[in-house]
Coordinates of C-alpha atoms and ligand atoms in Angstrom, one line a residue:
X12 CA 55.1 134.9 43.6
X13 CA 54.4 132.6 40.6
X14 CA 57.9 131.4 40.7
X15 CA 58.6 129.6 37.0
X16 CA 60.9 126.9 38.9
X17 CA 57.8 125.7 40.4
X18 CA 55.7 122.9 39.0
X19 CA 51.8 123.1 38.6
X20 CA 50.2 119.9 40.0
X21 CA 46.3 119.1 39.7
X22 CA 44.3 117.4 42.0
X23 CA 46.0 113.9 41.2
X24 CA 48.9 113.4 39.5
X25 CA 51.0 110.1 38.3
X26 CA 54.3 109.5 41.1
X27 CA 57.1 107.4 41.5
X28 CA 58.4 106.1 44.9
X29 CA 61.7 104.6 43.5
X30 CA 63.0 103.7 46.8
X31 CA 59.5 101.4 47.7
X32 CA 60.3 99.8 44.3
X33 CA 56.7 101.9 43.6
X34 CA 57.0 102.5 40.0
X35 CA 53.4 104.2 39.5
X36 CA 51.2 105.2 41.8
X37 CA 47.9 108.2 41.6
X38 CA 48.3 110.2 44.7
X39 CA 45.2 112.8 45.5
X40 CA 46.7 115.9 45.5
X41 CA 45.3 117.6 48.7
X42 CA 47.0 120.4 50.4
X43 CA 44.3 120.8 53.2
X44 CA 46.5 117.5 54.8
X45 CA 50.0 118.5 56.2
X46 CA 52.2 115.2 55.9
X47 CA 51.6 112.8 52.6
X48 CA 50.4 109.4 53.0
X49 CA 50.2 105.7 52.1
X50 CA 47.7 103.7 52.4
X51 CA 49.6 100.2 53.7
X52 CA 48.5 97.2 55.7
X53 CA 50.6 94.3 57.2
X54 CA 52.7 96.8 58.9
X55 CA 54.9 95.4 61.3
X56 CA 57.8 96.7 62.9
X57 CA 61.4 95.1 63.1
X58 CA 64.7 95.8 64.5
X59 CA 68.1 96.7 61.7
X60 CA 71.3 97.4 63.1
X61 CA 69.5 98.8 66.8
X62 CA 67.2 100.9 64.3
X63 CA 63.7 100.2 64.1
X64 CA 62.0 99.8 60.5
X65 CA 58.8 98.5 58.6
X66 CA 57.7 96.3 56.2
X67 CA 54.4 96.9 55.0
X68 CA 52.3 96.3 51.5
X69 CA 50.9 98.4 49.3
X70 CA 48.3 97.9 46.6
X71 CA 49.7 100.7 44.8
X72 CA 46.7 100.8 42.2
X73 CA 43.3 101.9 42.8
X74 CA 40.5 99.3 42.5
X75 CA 43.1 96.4 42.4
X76 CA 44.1 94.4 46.0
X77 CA 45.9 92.1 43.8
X78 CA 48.4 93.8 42.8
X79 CA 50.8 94.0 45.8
X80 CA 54.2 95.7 46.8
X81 CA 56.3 94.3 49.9
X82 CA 58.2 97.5 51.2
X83 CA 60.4 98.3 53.4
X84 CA 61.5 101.4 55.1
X85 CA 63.3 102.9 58.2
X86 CA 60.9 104.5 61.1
X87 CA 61.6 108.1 61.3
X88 CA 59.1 108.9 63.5
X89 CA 56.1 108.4 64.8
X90 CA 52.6 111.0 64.5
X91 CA 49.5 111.6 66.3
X92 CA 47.4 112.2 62.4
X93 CA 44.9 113.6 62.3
X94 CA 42.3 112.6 60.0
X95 CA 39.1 114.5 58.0
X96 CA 36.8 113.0 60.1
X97 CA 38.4 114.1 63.1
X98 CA 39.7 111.1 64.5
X99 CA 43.1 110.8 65.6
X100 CA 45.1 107.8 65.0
X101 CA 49.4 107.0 65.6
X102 CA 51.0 106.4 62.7
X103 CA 54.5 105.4 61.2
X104 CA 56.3 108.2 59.4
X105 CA 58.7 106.9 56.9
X106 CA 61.2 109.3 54.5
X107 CA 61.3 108.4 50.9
X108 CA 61.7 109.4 47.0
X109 CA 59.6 110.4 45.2
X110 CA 59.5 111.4 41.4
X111 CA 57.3 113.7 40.1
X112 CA 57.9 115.4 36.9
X113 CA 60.9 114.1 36.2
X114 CA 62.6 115.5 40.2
X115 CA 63.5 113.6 42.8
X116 CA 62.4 115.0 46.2
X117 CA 62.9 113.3 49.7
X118 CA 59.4 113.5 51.5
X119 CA 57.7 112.5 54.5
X120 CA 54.8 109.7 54.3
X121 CA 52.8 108.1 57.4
X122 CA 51.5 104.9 56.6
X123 CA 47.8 105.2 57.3
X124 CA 45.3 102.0 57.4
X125 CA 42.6 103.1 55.4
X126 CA 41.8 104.2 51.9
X127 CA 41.6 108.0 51.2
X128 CA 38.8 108.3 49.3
X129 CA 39.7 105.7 47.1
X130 CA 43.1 107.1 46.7
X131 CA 46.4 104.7 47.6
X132 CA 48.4 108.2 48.3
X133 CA 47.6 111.5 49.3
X134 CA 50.4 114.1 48.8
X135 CA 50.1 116.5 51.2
X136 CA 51.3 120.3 51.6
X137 CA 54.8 119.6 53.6
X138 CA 55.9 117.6 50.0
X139 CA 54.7 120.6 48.0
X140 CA 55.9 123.7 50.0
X141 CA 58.1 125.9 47.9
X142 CA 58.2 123.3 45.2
X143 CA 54.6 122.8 43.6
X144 CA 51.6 125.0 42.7
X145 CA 48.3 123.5 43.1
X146 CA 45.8 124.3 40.1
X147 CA 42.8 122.0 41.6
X148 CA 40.6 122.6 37.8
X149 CA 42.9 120.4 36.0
X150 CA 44.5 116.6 36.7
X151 CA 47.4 114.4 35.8
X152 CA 49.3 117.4 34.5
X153 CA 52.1 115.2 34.1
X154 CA 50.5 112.5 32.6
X155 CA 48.1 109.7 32.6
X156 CA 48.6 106.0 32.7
X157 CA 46.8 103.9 30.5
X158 CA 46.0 100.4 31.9
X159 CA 48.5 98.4 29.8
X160 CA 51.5 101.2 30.5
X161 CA 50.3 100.0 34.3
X162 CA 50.3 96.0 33.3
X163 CA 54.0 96.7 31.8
X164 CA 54.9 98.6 35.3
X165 CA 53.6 95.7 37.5
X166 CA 53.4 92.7 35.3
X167 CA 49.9 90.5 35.5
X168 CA 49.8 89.5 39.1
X169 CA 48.8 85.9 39.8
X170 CA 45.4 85.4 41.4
X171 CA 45.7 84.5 44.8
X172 CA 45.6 80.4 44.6
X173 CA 45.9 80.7 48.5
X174 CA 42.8 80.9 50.5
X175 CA 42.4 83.2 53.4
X176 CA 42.8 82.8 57.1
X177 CA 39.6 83.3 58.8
X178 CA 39.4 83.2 62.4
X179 CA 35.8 82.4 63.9
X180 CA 35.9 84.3 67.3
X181 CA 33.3 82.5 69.5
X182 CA 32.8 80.6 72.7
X183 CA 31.1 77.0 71.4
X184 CA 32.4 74.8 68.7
X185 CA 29.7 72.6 68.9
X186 CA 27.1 74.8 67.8
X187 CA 25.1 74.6 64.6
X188 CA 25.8 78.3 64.0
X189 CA 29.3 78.1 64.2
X190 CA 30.1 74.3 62.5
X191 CA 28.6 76.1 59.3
X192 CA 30.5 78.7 59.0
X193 CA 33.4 76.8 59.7
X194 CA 32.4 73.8 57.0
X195 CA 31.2 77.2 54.4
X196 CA 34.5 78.7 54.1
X197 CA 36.6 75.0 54.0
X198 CA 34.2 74.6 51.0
X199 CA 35.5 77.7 49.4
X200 CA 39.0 77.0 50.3
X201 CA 39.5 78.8 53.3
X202 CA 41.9 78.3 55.7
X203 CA 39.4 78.7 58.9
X204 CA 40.5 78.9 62.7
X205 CA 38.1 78.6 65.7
X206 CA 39.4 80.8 68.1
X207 CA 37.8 80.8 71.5
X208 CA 37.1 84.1 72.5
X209 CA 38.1 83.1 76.5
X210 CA 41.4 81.2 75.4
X211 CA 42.8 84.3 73.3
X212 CA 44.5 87.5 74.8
X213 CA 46.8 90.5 73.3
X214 CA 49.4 92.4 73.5
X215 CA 48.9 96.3 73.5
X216 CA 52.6 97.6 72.4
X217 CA 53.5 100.2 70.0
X218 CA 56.1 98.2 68.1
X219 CA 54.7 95.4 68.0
X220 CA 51.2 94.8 68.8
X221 CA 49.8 90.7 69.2
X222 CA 46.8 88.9 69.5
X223 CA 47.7 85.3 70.3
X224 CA 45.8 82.6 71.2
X225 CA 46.9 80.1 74.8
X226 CA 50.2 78.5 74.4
X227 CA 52.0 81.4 72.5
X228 CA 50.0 81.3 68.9
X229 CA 50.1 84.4 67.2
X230 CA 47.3 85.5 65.5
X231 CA 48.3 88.2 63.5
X232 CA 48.5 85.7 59.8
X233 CA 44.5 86.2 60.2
X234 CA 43.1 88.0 56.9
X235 CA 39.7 88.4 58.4
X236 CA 37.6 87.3 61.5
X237 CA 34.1 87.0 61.9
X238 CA 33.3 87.9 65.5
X239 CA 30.0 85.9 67.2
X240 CA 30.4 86.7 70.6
X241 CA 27.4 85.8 73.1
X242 CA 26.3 88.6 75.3
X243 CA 28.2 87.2 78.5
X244 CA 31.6 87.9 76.5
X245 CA 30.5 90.8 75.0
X246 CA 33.2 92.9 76.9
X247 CA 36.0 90.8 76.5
X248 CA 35.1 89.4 72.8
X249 CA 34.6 93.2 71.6
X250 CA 38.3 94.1 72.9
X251 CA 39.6 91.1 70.8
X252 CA 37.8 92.1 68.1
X253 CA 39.1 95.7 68.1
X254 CA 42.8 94.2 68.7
X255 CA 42.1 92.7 64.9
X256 CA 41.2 95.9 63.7
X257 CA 44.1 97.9 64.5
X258 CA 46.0 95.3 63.2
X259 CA 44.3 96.1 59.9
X260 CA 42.6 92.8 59.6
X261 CA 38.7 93.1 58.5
X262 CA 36.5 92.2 60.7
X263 CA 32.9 90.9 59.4
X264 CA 31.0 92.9 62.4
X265 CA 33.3 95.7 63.8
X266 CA 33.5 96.1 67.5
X267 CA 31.9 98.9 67.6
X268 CA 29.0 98.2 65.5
X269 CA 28.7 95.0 68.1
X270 CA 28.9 96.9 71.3
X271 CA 26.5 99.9 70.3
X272 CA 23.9 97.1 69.2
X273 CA 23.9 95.0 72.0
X274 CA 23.0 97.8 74.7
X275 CA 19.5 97.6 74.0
X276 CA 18.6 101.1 75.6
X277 CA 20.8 103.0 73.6
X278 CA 20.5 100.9 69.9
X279 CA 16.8 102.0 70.4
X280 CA 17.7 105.6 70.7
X281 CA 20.0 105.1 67.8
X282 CA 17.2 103.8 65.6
X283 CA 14.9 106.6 66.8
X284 CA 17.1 109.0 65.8
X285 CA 18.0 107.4 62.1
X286 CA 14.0 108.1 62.1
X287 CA 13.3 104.0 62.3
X288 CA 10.2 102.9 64.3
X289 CA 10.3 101.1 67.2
X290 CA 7.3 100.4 69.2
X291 CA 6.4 103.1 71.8
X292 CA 8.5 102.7 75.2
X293 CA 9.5 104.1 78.7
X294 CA 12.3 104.3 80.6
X295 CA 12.0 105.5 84.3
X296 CA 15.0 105.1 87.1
X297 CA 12.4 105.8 90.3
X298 CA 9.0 103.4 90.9
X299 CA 7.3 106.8 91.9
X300 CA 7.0 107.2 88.0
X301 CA 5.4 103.7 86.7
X302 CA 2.2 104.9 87.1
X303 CA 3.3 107.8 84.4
X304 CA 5.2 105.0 82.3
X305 CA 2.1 102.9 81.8
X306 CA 0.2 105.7 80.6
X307 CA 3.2 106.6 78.2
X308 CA 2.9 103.9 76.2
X309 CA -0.9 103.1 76.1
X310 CA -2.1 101.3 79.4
X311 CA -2.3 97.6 80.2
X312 CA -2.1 95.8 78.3
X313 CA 1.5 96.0 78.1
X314 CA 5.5 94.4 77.5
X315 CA 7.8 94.6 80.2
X316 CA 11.4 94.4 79.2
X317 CA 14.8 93.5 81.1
X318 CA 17.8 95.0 79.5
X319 CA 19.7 92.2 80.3
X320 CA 17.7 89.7 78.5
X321 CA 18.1 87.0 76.0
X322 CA 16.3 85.1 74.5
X323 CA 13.0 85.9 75.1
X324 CA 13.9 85.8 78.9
X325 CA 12.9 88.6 80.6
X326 CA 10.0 89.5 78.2
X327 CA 6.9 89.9 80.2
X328 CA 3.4 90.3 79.2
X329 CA 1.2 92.3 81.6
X330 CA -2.4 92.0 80.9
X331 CA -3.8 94.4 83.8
X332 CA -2.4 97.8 85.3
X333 CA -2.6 96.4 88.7
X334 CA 0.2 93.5 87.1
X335 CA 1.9 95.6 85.2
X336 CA 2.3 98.0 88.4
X337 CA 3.6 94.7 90.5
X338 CA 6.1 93.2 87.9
X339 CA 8.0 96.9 87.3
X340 CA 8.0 97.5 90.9
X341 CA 9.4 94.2 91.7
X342 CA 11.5 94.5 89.2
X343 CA 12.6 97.6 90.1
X344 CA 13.3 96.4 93.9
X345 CA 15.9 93.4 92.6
X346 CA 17.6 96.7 90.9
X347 CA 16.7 95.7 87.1
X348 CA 17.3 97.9 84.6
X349 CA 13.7 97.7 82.3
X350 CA 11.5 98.9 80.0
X351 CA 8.2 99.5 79.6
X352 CA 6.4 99.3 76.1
X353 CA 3.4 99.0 74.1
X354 CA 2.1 95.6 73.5
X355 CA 1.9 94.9 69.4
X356 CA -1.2 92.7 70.1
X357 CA -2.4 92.7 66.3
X358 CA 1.2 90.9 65.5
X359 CA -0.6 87.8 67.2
X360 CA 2.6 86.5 68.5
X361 CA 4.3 86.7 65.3
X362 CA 7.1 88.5 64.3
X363 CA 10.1 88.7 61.3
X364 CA 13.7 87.6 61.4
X365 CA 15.7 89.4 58.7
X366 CA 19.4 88.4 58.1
X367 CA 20.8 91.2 56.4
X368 CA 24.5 90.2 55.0
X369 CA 26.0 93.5 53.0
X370 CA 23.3 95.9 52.7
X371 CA 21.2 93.1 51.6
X372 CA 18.2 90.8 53.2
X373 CA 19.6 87.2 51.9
X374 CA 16.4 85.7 53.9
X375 CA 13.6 86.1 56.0
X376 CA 11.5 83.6 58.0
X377 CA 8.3 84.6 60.3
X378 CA 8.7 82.8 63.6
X379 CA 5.5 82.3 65.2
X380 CA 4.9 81.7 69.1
X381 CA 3.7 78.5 70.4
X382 CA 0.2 78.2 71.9
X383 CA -0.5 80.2 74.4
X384 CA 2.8 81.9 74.6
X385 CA 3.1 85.8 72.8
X386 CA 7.4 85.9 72.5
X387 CA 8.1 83.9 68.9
X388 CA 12.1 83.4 70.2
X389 CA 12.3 79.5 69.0
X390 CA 13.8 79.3 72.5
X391 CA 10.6 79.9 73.7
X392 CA 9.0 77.1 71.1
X393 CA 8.4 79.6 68.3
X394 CA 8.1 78.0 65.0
X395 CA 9.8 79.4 61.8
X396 CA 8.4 79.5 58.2
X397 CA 9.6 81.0 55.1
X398 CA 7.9 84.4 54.5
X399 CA 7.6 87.2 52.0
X400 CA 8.2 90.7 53.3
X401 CA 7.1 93.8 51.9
X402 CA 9.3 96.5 50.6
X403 CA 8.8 98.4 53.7
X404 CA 10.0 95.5 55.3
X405 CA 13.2 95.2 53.6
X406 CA 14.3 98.8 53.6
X407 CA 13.9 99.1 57.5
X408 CA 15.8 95.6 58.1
X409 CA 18.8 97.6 56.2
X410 CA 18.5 100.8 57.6
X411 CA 18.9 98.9 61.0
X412 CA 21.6 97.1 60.1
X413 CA 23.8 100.4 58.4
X414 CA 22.7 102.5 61.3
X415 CA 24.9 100.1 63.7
X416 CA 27.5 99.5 60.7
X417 CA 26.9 95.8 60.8
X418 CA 27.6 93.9 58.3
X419 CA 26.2 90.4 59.4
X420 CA 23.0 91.0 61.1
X421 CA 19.6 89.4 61.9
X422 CA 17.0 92.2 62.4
X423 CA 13.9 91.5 64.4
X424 CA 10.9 93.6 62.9
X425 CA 6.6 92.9 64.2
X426 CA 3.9 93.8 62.0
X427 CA 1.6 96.3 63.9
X428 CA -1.1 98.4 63.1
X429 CA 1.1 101.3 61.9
X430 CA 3.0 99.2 59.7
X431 CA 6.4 97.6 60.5
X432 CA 8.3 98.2 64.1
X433 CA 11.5 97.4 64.9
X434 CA 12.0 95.1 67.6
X435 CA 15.8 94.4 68.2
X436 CA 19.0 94.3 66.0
X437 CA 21.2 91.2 66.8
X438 CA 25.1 91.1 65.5
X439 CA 25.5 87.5 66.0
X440 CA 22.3 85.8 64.6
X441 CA 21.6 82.4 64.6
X442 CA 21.7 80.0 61.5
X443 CA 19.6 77.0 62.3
X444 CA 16.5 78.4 62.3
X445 CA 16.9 80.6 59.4
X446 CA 19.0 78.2 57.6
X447 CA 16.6 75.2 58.5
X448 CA 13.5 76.8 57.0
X449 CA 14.8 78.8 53.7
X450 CA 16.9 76.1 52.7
X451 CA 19.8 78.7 52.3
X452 CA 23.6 78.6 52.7
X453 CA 24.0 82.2 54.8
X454 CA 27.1 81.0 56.1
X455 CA 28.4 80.7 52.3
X456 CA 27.3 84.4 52.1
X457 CA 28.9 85.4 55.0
X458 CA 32.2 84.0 53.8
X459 CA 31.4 85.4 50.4
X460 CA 31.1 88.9 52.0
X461 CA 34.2 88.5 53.2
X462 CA 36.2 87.4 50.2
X463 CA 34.2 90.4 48.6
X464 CA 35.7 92.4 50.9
X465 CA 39.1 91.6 50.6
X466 CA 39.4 91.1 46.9
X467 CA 39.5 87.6 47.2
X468 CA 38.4 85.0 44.2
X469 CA 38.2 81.7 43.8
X470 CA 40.3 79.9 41.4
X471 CA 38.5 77.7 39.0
X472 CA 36.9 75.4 38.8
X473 CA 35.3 75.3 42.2
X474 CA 34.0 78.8 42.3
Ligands
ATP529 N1 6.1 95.2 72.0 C1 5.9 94.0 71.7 N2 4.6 93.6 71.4 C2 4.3 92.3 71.1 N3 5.2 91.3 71.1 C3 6.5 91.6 71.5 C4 6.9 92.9 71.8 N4 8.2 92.9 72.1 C5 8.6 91.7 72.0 N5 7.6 90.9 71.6 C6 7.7 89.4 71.4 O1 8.6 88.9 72.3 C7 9.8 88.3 71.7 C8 11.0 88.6 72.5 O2 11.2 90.0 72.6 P1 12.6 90.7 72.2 O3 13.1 90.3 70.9 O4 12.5 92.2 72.5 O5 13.5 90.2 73.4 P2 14.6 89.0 73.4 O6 14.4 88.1 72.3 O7 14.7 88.4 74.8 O8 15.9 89.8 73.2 P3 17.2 89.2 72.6 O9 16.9 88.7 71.3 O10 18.1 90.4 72.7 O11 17.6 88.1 73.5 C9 9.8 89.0 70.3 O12 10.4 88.1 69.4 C10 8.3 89.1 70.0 O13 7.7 87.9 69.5
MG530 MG1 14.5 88.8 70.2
MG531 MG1 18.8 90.5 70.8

């Protein structure tokens, strides 16, 4: 069995791709995946001699996006992968050299869009099969690279002088929300695009997948765009949005994470289940069970909500049974989807916005309704002040904002009785207000978590 013609690898070794002018690079060694693969972006497809082939980058070194490689290849194929997490994905298959040890062995790599565990390569068991033996307690059997052997491979690259091109995928130009985070990443020397969401479209094609935007623009020179879609576009803005991603462009709110959060029935079961409190509500399709929904969350009196709303439009407050009973019944009879649920009354028409960029609350303001009035929207004449939350506070705005996966996100939380309830979760959150009364430049921050993102810095002296 233990055939001495066969080499001993660890879990990550040293390679060469000679052929992708790839002169080091660590590949995970992992022989629970059948094909090896790359992790590349700015793959796009072209036609040589009636064959078709790619060029694609590579940051061939982990923890580095500055260092890049431009290869090229021919398409041999093209795979349904896959992946550990179960999700399947179509990928390129290219055929290449590879070094290891000192032997050159043609192998099979896909070109996958993400980072394997922080690994630029995986080799998987198709390049090792009669050739390698796997001895998982021990690494870099062949070698290690120290970082200056790695600065000698790849020479020092120069720090991107360029700035990025950001798209902003919304609907007005004109709005405060959106003119600062255009004027936020100018400042930092970004290129930035508005891009209205209505006047885009894409192409869905294997070879060559587009979005462009009317008259013909391609689209696909964006580095990152930061989707704020209102919820009449959500459908159409979340499909753009996507369309960036599997072009391998980063997306500062995912179109997922936007969708899920925006369907205000099922973000609440989300939260639930991340065990995040919410206050108490109902949910009934037939009017023969409002009777049982009113008792559900406490009695009169209570909130009445619209899914559909906005804004603070569609919030009722009913102070009796006999009005609550009337305004879910005629809301039922126009066919509204609603809910019913307990009325925070000790938040005193008060509640907390927290803009969570990263993992992080940057700032939080109280918003405070106007007289007379319990919703604190400032469409509904709510005032905003500067306010300090609690710990509490802080860790529930984050959990909110990971259990959707956004990463730009203005959690709405109201002080009751049993501490801190989540309200709502919204993925495109106003600046004005929040701006306005913290004095603080979010929309630097939510170009900043971009650049973070991508490995971008600034060049001196403007930083
Ligand atoms: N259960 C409640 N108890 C007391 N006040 C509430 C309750 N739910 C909502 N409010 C008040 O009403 C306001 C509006 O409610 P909510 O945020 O749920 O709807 P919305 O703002 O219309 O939704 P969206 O932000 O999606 O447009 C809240 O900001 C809060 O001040
Ligand atoms: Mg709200
Ligand atoms: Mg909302």
């Amino acid at each position: 069995m233990n055939s001495p013609s066969k080499i001993i690898v660890g879990s990550a070794e040293w390679l060469t791709l000679p052929s992708l002018n790839v002169p080091a690079i660590k590949a995970r060694v992992d022989s629970g995946a059948k094909t090896s693969s790359l992790h590349a972006f700015n793959i796009q497809s072209f036609k040589r001699n009636g064959e078709t082939w790619v060029h694609f980058d590579v940051h061939p070194i982990q923890k580095n996006r500055k260092t890049t490689v431009r290869c090229e290849a021919k398409v041999t194929d093209r795979r349904i992968i896959k992946s550990s997490n179960g999700e399947r994905e179509k990928r390129y298959v290219i055929r290449t050299t590879m070094e290891l040890a000192g032997e050159n062995q043609s192998i099979d790599i896909t070109l996958s869009n993400r980072d394997n565990m922080g690994y630029r390569m995986l080799l998987g068991r198709e390049a090792m099969q009669g050739r390698m033996l796997v001895d998982p307690s021990e690494e870099l059997c062949h070698g290690d690279r120290s970082p200056e052997q790695i600065t000698a491979l790849y020479g020092n690259p120069e720090p991107k002088l360029e700035g990025l091109n950001i798209g902003l995928l919304a609907s007005n130009p004109d709005l405060y929300s959106n003119q600062r985070i255009i004027e936020a990443g100018e400042q930092r020397g970004h290129h930035m695009h508005f891009l209205n969401i209505k006047h885009c479209y894409l192409k869905m094609d294997a070879e060559h997948p587009e979005v462009l935007s009317r008259g013909g623009k391609s689209l696909n020179n964006m580095d990152a765009v930061i989707p704020r879609i209102r919820p009449s576009v959500t459908f159409y803005g979340c499909a753009l949005t996507r369309h960036f991603e599997s072009l391998g462009k980063f997306a500062l709110n995912t179109s997922d994470s936007i969708s899920q959060s925006r369907d205000k029935l099922f973000s609440m079961q989300l939260m639930l289940k991340k065990g995040l409190d919410i206050p108490t509500s109902g949910f009934a399709n037939s009017p023969m069970d409002t009777h049982d929904l009113i008792e559900m969350v406490g009695g009169a009196p209570l909130i009445v909500k619209l899914l559909e709303g906005t804004q603070g439009r569609g919030v009722v407050l009913a102070e009796t049974k006999k009005a609550a009973e009337s305004v879910i019944n005629a809301f039922k009879s126009l066919n509204a989807n609603l809910l019913v649920q307990e009325f925070v009354k000790e938040a005193q028409g008060k509640d907390l916005r927290c803009f969570v960029i990263d993992g992080k609350v940057v700032a939080a303001i109280e918003r405070t309704a106007a007289a007379g009035e319990f919703r604190a929207n400032i469409h509904q004449g709510g005032t905003a002040s500067i306010v300090k939350i609690t710990r509490e506070e802080r860790t529930l705005a984050v959990k909110a904002a990971k259990c959707f996966g956004l990463q730009v996100a203005g959690v709405d939380i109201i002080r009751s009785r049993k501490g801190p309830l989540l309200l709502e979760v919204n993925s495109s959150p106003g600046l004005e207000g929040i701006e306005t009364a913290t004095g603080k430049d979010i929309a630097g921050l939510m170009i900043q978590a971009i650049e973070k993102r991508l490995g971008w810095k600034p060049t001196a002296p403007n930083t």
